[in-house]
Short mmCIF file of C-alpha atoms in Angstrom, two decimals:
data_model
loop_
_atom_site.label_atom_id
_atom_site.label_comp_id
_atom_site.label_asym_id
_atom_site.label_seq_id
_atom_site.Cartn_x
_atom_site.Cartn_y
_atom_site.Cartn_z
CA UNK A 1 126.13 159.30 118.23
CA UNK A 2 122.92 158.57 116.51
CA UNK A 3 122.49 156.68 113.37
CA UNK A 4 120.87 157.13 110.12
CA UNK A 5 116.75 157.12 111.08
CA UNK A 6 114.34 157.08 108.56
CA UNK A 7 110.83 158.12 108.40
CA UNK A 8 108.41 157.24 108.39
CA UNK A 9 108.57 153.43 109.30
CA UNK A 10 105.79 151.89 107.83
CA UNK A 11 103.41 153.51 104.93
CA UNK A 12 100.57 151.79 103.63
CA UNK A 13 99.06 153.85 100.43
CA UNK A 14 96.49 153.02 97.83
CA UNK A 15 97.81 152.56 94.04
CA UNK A 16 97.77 155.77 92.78
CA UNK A 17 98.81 157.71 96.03
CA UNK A 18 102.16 159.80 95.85
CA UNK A 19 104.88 159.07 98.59
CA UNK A 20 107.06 160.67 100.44
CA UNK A 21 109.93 159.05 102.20
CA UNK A 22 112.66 160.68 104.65
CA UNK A 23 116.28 160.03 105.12
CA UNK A 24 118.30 161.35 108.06
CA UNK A 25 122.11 160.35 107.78
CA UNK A 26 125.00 160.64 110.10
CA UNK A 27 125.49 164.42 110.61
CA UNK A 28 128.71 165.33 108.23
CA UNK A 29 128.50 162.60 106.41
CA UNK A 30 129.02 163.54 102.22
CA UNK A 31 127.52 160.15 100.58
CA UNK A 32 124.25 159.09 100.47
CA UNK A 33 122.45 156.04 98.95
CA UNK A 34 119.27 155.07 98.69
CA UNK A 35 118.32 151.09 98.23
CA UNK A 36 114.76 148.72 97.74
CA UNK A 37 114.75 145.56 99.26
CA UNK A 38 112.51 143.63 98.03
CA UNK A 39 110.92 140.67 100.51
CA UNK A 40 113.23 137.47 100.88
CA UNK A 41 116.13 139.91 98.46
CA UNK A 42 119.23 141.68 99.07
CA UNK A 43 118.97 145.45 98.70
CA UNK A 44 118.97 146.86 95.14
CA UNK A 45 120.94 150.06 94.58
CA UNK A 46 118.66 153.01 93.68
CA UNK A 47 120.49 156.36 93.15
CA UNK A 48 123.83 157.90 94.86
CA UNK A 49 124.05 161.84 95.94
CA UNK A 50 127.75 162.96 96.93
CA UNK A 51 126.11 166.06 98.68
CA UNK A 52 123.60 167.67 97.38
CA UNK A 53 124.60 166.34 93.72
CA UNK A 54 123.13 163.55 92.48
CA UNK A 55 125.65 161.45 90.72
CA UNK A 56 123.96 158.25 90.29
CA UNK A 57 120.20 157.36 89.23
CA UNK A 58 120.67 154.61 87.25
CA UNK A 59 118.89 152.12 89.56
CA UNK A 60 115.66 154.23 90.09
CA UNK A 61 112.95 151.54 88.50
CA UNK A 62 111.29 154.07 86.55
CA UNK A 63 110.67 158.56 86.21
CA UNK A 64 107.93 157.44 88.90
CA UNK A 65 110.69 157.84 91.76
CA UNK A 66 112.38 160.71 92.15
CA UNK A 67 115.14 161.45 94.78
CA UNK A 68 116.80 164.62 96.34
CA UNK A 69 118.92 166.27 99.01
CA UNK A 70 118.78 169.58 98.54
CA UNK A 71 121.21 170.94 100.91
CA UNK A 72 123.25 167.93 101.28
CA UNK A 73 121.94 166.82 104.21
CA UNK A 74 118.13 165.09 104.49
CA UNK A 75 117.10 162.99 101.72
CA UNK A 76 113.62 162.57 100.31
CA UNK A 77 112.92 159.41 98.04
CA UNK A 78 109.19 160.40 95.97
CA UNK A 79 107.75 157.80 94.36
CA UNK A 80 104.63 159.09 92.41
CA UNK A 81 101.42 156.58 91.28
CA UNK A 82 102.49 153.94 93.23
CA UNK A 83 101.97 149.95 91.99
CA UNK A 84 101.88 147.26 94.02
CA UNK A 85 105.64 146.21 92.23
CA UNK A 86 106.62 149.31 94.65
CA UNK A 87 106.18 147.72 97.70
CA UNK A 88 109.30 146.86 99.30
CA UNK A 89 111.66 147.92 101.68
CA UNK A 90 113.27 151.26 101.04
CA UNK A 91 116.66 151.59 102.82
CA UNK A 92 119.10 154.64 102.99
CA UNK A 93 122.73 154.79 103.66
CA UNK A 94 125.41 157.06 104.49
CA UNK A 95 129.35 157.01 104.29
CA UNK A 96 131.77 159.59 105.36
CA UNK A 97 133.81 160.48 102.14
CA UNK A 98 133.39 160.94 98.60
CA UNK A 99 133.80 158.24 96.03
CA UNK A 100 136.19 156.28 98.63
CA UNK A 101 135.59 152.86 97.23
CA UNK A 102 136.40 151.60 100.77
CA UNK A 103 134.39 153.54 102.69
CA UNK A 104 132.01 151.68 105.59
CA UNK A 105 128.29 152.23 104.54
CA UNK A 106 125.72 152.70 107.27
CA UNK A 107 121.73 151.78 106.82
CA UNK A 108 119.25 152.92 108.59
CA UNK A 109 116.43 150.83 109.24
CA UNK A 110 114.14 151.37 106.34
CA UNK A 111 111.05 152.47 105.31
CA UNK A 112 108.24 149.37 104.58
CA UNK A 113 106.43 150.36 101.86
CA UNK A 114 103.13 148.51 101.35
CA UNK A 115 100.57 149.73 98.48
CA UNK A 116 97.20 148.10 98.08
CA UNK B 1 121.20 135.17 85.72
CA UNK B 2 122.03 137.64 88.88
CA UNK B 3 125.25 138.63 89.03
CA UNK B 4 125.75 137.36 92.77
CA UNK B 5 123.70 133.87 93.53
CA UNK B 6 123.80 133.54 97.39
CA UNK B 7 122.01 130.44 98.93
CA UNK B 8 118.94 131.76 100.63
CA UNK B 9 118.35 128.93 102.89
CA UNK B 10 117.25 128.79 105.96
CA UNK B 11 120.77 127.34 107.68
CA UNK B 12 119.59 125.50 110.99
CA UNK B 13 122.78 124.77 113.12
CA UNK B 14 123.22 124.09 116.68
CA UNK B 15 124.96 126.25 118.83
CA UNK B 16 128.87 126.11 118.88
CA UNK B 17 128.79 124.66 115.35
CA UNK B 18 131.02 126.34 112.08
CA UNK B 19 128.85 127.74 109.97
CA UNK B 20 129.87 128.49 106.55
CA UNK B 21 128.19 131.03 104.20
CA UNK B 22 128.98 131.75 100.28
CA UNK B 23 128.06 133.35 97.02
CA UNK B 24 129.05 133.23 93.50
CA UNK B 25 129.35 135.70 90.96
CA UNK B 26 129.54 136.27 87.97
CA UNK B 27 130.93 140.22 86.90
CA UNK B 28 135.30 139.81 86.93
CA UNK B 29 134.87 143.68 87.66
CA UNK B 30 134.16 143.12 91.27
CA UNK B 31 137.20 143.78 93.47
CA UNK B 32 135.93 144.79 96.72
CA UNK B 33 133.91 142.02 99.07
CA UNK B 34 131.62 142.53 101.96
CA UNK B 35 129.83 140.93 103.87
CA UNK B 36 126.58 142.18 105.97
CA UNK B 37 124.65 140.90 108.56
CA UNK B 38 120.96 141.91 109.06
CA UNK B 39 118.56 141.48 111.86
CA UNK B 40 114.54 141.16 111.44
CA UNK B 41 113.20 144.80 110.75
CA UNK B 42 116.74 146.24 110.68
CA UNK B 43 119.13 147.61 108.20
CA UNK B 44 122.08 145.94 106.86
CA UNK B 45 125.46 145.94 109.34
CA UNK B 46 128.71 145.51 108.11
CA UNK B 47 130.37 142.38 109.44
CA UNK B 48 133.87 142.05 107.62
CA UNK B 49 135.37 143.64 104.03
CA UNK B 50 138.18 142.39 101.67
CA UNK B 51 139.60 143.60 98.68
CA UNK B 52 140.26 140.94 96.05
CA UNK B 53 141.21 137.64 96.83
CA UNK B 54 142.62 136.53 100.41
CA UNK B 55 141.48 135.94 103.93
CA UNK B 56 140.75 137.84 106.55
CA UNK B 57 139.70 137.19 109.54
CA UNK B 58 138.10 138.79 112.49
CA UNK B 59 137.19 137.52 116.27
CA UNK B 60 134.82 134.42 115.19
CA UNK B 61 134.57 135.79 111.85
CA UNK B 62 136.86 134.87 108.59
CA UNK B 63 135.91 135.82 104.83
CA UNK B 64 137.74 134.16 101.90
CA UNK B 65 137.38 135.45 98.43
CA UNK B 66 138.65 133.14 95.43
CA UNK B 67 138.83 135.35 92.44
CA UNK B 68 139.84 132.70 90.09
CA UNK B 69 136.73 130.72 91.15
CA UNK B 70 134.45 134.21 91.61
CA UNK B 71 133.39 132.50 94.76
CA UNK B 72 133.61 134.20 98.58
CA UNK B 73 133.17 132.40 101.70
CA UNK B 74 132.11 133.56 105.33
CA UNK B 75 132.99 131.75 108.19
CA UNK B 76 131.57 131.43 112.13
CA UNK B 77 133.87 129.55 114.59
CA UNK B 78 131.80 128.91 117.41
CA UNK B 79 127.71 129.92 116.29
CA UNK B 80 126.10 131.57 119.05
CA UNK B 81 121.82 131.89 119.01
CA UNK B 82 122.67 136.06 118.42
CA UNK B 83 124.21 135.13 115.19
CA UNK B 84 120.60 134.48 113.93
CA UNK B 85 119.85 136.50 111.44
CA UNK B 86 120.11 137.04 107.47
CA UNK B 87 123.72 137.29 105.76
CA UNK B 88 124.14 139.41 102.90
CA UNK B 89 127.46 139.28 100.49
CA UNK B 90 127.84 142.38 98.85
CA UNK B 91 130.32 143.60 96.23
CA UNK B 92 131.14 146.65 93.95
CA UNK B 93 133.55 147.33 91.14
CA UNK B 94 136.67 149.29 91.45
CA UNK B 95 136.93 152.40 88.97
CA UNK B 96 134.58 152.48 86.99
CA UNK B 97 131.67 154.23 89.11
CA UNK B 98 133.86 156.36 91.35
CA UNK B 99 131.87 155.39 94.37
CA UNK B 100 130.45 152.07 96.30
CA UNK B 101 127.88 151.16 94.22
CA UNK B 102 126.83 147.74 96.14
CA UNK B 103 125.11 144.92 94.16
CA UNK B 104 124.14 142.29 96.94
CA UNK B 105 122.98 138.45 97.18
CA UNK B 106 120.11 137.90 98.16
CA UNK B 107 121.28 136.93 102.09
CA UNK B 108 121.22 133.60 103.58
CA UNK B 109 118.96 133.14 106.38
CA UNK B 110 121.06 131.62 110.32
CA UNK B 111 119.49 130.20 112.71
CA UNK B 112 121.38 129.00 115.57
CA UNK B 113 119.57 126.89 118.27
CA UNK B 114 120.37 126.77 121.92
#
């Protein structure tokens, strides 16, 4: 079956731009996590969503970025005014279950993020 | 100071060799250990998990994690050139979130030469 994709790819925007940034996970999964990766560093947690409730945001750098999955399914990370600090790699991930501590988590392959 | 220090290297080995990966952390909350592997311009794949301290080991593959000594090891009997790629540890407390939440190292960089 397919993975989680992510779209779109690559962005390049100009400080001050707003982006948008799409997350397709395993059909059925319920969790959902988004991460920045940050070039030559491991992936920094950004905010959990058990489906369609987000139950985590603690990692989201700053009220710039804003996250959602309204239906429990697609995810949108929006990161207003970017800064060049925003540039990174945004990944997503999905698990099966809720709050199963165990649970195998499965990235997709990113978004780059590049702001001039 | 991170809480997980991982080695970013580059590890140059030849092919066939034992390669052996760690990190060290800091936070005595961390119970479950995992380890991920990550190609160029890929996401993170999970390669082996452990809950607290023990060995386990997997095909080619065998993780240690020392709790006494916050320190976890990764293992590769017999490197092949496809092992070439960046390492991540990765670990997350046990109750206290209710969910995964993964703090990684920063990953080690492999590569294996024909």
């Amino acid at each position: 079956g397919a993975g989680v994709s992510q779209s779109p790819r690559y962005k390049v925007a100009k400080r001050g731009q707003d982006v948008a940034l799409r997350c397709d996970p395993i059909s059925g999964h319920v969790s959902l996590f988004w991460y920045q990766q940050a070039l030559g560093q491991g992936p920094e947690f950004l905010t959990y969503f058990q489906n369609e409730a987000q139950l985590d945001k603690s990692g989201l750098p700053s009220d710039r970025f804003f996250a959602e999955r309204p239906e429990g399914s697609v995810s949108t990370l929006k990161i207003q005014r970017t800064q060049q600090e925003d540039s990174a790699v945004y990944l997503c991930a999905s698990s099966p279950l809720a709050g199963d501590l165990t649970d195998t988590q499965y990235f997709g392959p990113g978004t780059r993020l590049t702001v001039l | 100071q991170k809480e997980v220090e991982q080695d970013p290297g580059p590890l140059s080995v030849p092919e066939g060799a034992i390669v052996s990966l760690n990190c060290t952390y800091s936070n005595s909350a961390f119970q479950y250990f995992m380890w991920y592997r990550q190609y160029s311009r890929k996401g993170p794949e999970l390669l082996m998990y452990t809950y607290s301290s023990g060995n386990k080991e997997d095909g080619r593959f065998t993780a240690q994690v020392d709790k006494s000594s916050k320190y976890i090891s990764l293992f590769i009997r017999d490197s092949q050139p496809s092992d070439s790629a960046t390492y991540l540890c990765a670990m997350s407390e046990s109750m206290n979130t209710g969910f995964q939440k993964l703090v990684f190292g920063t990953g080690t960089r492999l590569l294996v030469s024909p």
